[in-house]
PDB file of N, CA, C and O in Angstrom:
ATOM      1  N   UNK V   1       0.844  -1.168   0.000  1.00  0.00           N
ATOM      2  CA  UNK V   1       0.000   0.000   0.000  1.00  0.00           C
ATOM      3  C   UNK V   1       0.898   1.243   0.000  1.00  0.00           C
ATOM      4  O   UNK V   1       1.807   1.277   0.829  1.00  0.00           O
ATOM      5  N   UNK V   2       0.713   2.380  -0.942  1.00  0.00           N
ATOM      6  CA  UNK V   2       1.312   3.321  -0.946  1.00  0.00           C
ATOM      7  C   UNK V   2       0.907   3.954   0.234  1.00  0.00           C
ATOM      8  O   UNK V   2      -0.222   3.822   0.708  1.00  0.00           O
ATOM      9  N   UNK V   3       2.336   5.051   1.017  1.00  0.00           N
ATOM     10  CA  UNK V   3       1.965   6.244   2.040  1.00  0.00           C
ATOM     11  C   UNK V   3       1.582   6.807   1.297  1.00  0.00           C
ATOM     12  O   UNK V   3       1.542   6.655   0.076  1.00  0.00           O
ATOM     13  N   UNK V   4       1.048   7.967   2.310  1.00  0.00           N
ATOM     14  CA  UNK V   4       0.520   9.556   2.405  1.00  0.00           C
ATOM     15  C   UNK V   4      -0.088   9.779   1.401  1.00  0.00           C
ATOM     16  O   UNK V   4       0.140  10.864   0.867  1.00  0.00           O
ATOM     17  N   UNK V   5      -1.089   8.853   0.757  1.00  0.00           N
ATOM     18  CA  UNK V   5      -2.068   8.795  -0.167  1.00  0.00           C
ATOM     19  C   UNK V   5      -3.149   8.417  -0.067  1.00  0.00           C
ATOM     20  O   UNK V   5      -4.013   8.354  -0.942  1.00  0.00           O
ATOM     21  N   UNK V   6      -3.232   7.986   1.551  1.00  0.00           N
ATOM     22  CA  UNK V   6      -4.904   7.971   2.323  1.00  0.00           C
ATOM     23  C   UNK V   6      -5.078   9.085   2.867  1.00  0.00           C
ATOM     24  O   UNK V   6      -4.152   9.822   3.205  1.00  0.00           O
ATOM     25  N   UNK V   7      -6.625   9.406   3.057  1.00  0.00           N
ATOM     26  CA  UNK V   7      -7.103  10.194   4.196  1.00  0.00           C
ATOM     27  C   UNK V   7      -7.265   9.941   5.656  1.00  0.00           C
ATOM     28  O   UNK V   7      -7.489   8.869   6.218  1.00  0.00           O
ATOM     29  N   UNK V   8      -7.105  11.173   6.183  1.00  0.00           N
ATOM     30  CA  UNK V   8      -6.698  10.619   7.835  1.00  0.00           C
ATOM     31  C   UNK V   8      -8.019  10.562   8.387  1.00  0.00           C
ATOM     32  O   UNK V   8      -8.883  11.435   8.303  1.00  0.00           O
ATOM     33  N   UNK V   9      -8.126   8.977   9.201  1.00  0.00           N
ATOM     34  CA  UNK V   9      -9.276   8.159   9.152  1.00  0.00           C
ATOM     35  C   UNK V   9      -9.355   8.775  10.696  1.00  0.00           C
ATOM     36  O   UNK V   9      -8.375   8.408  11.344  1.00  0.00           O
ATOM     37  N   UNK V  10     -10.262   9.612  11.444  1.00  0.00           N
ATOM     38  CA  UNK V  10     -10.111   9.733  13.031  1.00  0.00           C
ATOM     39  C   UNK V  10     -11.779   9.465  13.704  1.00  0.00           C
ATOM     40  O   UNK V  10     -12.698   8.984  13.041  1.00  0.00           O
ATOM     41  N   UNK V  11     -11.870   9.841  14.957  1.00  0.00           N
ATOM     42  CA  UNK V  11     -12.879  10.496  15.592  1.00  0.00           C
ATOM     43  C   UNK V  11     -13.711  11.713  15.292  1.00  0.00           C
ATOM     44  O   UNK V  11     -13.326  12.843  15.592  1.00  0.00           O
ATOM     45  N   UNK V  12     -14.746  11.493  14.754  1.00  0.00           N
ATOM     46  CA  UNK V  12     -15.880  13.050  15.264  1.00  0.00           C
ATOM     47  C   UNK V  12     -17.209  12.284  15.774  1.00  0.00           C
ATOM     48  O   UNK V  12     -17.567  11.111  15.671  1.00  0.00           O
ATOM     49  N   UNK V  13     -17.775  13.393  16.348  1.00  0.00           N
ATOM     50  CA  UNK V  13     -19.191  13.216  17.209  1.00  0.00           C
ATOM     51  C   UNK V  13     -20.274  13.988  16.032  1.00  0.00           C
ATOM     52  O   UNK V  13     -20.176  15.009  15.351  1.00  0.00           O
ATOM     53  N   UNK V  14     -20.905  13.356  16.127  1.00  0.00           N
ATOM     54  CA  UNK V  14     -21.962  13.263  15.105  1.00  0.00           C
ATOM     55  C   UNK V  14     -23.581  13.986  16.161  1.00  0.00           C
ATOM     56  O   UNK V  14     -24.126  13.461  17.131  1.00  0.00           O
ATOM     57  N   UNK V  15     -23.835  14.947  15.648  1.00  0.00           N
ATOM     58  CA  UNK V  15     -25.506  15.542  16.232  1.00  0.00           C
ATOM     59  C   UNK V  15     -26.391  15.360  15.562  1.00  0.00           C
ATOM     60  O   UNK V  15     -26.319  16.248  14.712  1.00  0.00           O
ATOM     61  N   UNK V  16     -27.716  14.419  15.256  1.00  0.00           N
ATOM     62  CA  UNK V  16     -28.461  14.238  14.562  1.00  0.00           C
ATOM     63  C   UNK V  16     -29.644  15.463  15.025  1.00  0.00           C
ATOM     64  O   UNK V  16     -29.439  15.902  16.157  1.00  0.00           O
ATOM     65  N   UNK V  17     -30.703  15.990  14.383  1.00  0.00           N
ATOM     66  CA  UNK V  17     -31.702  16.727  14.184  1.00  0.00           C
ATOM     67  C   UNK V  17     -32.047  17.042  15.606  1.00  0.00           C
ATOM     68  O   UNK V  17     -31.954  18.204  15.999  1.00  0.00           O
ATOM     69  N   UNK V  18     -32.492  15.951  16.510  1.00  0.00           N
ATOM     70  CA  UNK V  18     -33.269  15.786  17.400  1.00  0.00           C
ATOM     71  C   UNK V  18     -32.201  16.001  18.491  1.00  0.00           C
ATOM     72  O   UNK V  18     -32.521  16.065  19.678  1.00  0.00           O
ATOM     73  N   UNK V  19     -31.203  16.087  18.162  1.00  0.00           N
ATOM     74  CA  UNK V  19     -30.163  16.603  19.663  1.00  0.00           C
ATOM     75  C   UNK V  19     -29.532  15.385  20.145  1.00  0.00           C
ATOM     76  O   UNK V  19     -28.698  15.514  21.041  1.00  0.00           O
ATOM     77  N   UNK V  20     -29.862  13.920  19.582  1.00  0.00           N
ATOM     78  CA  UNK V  20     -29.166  13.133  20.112  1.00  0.00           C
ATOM     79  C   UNK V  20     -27.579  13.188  19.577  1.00  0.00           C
ATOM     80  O   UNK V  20     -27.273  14.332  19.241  1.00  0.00           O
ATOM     81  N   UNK V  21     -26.844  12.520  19.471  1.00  0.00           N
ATOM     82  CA  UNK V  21     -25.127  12.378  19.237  1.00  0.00           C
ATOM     83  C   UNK V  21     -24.814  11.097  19.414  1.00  0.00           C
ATOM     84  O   UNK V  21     -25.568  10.467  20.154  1.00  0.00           O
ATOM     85  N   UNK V  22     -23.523  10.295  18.738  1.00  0.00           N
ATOM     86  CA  UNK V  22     -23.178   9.836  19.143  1.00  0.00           C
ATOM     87  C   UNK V  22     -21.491  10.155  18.481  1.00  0.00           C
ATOM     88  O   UNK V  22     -21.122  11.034  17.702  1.00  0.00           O
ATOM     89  N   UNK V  23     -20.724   9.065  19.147  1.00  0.00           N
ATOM     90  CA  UNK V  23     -19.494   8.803  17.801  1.00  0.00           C
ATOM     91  C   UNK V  23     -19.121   8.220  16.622  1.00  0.00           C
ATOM     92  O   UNK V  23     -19.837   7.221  16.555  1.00  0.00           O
ATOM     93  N   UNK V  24     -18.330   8.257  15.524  1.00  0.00           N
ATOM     94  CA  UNK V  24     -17.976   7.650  14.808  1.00  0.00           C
ATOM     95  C   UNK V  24     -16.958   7.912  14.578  1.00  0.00           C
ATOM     96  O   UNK V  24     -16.377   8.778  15.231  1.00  0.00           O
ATOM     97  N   UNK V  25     -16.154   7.011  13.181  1.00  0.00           N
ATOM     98  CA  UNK V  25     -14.579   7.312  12.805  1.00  0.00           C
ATOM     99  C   UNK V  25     -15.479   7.628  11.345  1.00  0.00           C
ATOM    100  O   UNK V  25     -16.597   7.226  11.022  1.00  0.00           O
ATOM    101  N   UNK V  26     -14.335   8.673  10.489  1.00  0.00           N
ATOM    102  CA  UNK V  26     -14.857   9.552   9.360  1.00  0.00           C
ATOM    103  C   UNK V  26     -13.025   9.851   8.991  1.00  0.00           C
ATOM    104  O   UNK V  26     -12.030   9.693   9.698  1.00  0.00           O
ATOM    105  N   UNK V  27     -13.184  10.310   7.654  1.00  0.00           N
ATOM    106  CA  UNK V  27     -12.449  11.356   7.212  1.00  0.00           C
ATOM    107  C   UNK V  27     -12.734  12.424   7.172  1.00  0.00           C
ATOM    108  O   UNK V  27     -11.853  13.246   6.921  1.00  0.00           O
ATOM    109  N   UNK V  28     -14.296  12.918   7.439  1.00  0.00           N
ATOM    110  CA  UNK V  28     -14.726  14.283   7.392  1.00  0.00           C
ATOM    111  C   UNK V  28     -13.847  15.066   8.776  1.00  0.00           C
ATOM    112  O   UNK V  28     -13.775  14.569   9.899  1.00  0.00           O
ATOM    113  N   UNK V  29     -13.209  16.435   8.343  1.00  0.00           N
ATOM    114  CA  UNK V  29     -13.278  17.040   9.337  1.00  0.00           C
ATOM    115  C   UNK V  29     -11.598  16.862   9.903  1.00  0.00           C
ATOM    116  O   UNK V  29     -10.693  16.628   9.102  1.00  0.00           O
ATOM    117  N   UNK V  30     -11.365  17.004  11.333  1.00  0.00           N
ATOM    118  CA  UNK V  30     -10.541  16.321  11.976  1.00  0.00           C
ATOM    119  C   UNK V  30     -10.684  16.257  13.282  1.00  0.00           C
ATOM    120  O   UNK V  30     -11.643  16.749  13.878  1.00  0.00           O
ATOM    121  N   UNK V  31      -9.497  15.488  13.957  1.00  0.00           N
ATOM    122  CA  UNK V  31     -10.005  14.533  15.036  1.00  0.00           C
ATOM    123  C   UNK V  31     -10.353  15.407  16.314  1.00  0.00           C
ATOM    124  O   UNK V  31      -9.673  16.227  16.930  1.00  0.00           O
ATOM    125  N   UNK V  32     -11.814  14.888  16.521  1.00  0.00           N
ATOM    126  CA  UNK V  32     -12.595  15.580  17.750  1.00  0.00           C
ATOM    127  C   UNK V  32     -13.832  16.634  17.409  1.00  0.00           C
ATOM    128  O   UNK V  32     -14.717  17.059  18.152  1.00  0.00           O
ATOM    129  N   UNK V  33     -13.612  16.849  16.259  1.00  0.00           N
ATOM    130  CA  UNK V  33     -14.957  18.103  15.417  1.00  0.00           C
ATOM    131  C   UNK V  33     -16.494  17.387  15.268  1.00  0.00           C
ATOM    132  O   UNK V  33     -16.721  16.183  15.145  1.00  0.00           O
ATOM    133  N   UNK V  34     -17.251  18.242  15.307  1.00  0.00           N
ATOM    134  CA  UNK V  34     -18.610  17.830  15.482  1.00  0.00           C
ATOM    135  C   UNK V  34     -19.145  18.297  14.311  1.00  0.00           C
ATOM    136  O   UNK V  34     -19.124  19.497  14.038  1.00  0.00           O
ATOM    137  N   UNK V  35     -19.722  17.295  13.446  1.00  0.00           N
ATOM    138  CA  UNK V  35     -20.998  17.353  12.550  1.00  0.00           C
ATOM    139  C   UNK V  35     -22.319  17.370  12.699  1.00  0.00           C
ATOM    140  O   UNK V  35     -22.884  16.403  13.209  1.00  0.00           O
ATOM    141  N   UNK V  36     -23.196  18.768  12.163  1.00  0.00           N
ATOM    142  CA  UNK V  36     -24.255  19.234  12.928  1.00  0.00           C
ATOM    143  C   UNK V  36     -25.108  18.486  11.495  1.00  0.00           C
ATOM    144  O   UNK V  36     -24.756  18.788  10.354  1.00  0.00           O
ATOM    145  N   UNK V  37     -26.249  17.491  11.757  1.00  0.00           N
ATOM    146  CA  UNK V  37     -26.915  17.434  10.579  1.00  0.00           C
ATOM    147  C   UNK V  37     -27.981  18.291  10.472  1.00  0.00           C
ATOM    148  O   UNK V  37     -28.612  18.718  11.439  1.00  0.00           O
ATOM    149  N   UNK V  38     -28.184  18.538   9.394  1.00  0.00           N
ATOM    150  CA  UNK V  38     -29.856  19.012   8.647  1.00  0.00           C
ATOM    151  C   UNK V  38     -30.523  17.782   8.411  1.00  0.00           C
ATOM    152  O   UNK V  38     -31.508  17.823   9.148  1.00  0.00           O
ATOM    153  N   UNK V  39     -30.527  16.600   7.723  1.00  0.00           N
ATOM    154  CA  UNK V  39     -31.484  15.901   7.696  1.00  0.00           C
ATOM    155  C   UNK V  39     -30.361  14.684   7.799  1.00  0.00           C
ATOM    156  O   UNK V  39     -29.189  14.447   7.507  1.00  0.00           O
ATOM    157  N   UNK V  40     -31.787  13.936   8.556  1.00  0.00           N
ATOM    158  CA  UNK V  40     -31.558  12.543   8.895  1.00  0.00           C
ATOM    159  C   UNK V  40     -32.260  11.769   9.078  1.00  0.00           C
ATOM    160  O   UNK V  40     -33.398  12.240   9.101  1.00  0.00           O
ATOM    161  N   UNK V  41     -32.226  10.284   9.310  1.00  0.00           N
ATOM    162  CA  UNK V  41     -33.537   9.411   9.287  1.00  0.00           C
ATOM    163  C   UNK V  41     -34.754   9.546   9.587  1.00  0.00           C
ATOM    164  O   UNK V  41     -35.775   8.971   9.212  1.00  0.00           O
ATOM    165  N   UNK V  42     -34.453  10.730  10.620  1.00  0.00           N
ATOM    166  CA  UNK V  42     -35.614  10.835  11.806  1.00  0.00           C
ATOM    167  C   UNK V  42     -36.429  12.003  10.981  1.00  0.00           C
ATOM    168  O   UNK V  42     -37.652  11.966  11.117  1.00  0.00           O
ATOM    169  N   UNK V  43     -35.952  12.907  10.243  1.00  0.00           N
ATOM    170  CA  UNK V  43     -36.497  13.997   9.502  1.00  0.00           C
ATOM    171  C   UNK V  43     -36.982  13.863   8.000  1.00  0.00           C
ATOM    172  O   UNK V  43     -37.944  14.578   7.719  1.00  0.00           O
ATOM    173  N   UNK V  44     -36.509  13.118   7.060  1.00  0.00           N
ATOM    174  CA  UNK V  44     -36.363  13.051   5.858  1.00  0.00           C
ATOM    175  C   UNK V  44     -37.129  12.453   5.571  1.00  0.00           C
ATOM    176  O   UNK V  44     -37.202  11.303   6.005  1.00  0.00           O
ATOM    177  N   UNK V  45     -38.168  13.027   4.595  1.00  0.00           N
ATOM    178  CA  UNK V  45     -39.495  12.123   4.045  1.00  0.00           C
ATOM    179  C   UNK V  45     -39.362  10.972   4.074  1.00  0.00           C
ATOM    180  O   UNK V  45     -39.882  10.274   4.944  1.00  0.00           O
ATOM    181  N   UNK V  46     -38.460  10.413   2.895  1.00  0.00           N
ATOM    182  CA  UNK V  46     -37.883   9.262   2.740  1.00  0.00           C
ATOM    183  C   UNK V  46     -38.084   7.677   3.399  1.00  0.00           C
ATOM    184  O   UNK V  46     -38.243   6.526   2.993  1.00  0.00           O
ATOM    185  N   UNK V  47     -37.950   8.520   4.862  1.00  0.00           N
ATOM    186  CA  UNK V  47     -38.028   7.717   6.098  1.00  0.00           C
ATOM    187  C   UNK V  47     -39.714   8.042   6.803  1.00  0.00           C
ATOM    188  O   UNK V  47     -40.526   7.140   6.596  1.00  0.00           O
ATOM    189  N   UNK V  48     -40.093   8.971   7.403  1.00  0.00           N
ATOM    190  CA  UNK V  48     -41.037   9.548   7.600  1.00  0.00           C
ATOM    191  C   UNK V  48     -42.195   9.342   6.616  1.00  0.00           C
ATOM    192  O   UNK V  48     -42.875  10.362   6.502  1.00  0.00           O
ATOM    193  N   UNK V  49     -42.539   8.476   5.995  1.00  0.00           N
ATOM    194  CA  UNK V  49     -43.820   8.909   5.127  1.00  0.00           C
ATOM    195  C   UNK V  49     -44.272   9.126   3.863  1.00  0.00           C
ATOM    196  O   UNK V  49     -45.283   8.804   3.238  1.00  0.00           O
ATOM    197  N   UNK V  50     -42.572  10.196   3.472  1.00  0.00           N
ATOM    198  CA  UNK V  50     -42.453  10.696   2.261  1.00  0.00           C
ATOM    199  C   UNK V  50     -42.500   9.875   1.184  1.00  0.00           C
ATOM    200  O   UNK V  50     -42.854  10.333   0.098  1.00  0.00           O
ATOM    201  N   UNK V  51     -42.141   8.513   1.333  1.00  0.00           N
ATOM    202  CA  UNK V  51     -42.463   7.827   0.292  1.00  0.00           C
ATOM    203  C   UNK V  51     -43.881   7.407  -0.808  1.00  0.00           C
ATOM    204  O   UNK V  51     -43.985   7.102  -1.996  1.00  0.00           O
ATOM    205  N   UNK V  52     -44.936   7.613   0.470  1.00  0.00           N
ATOM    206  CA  UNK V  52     -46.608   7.396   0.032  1.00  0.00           C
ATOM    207  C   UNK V  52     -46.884   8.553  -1.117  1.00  0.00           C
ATOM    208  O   UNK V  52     -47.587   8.387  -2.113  1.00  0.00           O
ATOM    209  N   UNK V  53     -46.174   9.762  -0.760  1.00  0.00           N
ATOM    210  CA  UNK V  53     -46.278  10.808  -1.417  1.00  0.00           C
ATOM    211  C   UNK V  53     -45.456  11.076  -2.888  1.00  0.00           C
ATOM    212  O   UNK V  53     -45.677  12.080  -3.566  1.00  0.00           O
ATOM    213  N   UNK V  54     -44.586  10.145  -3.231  1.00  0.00           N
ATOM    214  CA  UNK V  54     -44.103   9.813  -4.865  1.00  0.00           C
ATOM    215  C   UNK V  54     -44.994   8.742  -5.740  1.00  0.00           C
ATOM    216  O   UNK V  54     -45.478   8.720  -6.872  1.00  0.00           O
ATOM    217  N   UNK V  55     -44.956   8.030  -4.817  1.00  0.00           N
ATOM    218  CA  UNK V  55     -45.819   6.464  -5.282  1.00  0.00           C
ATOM    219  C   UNK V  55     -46.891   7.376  -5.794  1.00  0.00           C
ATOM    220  O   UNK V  55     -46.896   7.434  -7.023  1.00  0.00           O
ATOM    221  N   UNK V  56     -47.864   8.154  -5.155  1.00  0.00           N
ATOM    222  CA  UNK V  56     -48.675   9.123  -5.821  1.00  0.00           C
ATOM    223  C   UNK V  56     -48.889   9.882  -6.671  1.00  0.00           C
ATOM    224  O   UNK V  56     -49.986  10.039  -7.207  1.00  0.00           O
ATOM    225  N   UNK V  57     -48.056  10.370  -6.883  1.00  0.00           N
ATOM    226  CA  UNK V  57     -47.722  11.414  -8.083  1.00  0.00           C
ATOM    227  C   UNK V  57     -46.472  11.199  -8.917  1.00  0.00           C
ATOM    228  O   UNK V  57     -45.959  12.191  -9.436  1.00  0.00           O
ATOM    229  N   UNK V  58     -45.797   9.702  -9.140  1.00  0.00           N
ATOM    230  CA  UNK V  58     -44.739   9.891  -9.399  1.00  0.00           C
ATOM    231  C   UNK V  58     -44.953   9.346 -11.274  1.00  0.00           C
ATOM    232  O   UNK V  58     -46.029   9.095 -11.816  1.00  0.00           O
ATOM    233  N   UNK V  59     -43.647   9.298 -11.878  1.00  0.00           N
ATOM    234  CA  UNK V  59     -44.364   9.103 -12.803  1.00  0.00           C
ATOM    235  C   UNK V  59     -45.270   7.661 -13.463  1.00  0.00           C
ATOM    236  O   UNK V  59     -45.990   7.696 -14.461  1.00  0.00           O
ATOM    237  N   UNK V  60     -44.970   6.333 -12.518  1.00  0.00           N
ATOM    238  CA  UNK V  60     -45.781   5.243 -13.264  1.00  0.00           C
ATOM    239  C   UNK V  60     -47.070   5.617 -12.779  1.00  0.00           C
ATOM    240  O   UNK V  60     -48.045   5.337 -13.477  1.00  0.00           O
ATOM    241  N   UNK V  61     -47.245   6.272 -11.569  1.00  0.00           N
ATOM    242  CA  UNK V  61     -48.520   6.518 -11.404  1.00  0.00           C
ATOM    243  C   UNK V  61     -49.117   7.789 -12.641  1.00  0.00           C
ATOM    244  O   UNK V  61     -50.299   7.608 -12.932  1.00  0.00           O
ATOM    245  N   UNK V  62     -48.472   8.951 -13.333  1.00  0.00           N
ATOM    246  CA  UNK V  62     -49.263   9.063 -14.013  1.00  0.00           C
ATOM    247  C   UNK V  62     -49.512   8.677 -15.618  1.00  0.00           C
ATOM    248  O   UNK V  62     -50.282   9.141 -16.459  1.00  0.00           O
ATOM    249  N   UNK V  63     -48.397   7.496 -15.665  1.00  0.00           N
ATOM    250  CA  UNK V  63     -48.226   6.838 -16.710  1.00  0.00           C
ATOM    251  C   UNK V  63     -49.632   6.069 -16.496  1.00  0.00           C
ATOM    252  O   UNK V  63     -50.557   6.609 -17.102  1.00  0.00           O
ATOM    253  N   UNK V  64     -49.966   4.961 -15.784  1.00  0.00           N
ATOM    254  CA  UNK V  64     -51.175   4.500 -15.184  1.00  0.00           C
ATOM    255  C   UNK V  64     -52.173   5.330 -15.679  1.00  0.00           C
ATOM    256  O   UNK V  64     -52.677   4.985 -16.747  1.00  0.00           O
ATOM    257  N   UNK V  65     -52.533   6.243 -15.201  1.00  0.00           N
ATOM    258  CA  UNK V  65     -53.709   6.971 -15.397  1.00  0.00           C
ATOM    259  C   UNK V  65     -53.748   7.295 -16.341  1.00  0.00           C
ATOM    260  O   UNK V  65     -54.948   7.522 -16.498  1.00  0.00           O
ATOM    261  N   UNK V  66     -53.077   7.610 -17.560  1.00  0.00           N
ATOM    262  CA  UNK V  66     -53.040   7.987 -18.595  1.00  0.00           C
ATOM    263  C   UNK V  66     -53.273   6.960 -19.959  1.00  0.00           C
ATOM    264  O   UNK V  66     -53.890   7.150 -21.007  1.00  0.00           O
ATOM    265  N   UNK V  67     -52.366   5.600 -19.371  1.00  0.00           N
ATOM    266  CA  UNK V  67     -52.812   3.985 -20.361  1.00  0.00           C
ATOM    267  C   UNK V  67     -53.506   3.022 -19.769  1.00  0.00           C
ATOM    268  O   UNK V  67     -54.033   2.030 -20.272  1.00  0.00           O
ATOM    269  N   UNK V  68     -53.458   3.506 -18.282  1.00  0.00           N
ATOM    270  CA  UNK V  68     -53.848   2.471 -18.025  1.00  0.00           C
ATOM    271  C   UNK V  68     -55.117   1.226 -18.179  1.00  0.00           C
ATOM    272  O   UNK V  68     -55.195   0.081 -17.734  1.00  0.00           O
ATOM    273  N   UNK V  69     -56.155   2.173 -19.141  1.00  0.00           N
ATOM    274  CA  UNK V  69     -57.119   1.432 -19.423  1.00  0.00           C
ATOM    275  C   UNK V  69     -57.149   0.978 -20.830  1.00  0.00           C
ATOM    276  O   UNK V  69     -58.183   0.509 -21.305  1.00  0.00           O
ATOM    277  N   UNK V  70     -55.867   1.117 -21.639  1.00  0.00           N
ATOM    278  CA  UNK V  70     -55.746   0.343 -22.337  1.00  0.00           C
ATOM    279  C   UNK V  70     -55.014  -1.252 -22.465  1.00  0.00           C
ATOM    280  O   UNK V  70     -54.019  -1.386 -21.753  1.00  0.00           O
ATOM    281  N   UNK V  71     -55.305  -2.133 -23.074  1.00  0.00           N
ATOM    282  CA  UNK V  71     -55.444  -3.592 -23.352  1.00  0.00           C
ATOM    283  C   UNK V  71     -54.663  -4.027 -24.515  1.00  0.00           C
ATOM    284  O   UNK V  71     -54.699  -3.426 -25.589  1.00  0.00           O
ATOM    285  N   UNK V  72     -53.951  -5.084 -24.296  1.00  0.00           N
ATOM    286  CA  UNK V  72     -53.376  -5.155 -25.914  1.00  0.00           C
ATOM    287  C   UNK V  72     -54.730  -7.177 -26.128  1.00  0.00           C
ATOM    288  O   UNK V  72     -54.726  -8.362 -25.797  1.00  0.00           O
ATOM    289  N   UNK V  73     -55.417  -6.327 -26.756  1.00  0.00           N
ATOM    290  CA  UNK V  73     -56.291  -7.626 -26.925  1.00  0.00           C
ATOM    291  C   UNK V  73     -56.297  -8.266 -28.330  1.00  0.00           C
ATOM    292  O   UNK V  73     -56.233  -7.426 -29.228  1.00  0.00           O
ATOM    293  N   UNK V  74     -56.346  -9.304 -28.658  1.00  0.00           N
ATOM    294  CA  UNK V  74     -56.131 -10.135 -29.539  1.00  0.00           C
ATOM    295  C   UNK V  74     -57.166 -10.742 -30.275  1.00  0.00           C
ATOM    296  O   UNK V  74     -56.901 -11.569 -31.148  1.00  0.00           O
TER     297      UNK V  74
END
């Protein structure tokens, strides 16, 4: 393995949305710095819900509505 051609792998404390924290090892940053998130599991549609809300409007759904009552009949 070549030197001084990795990133330095350390400690930061991690703050998720809701104020909890914990630790991890990262290259972000350096050793002992805190990463403040904006979104995270606990916030992000994605996770929360947001998913019901593509399935809805996304596009097979308005592909659907648009062919969907056509048939390839024989």
């Amino acid at each position: 393995m070549k030197q001084e051609i990795h990133p330095d792998y350390h400690n930061i404390k991690v703050v998720m949305t809701d104020g909890t924290t914990f630790e991890t090892r990262s290259t972000w940053g350096s050793e002992g710095d805190t990463m403040t998130l904006e979104i995270d599991p606990k916030s992000h549609p994605a996770w929360t819900g947001g998913v019901r809300q593509v399935l809805e409007g996304g596009r097979v759904a308005k592909f659907n509505k648009r062919f969907g009552s056509l048939s390839l009949k024989k």
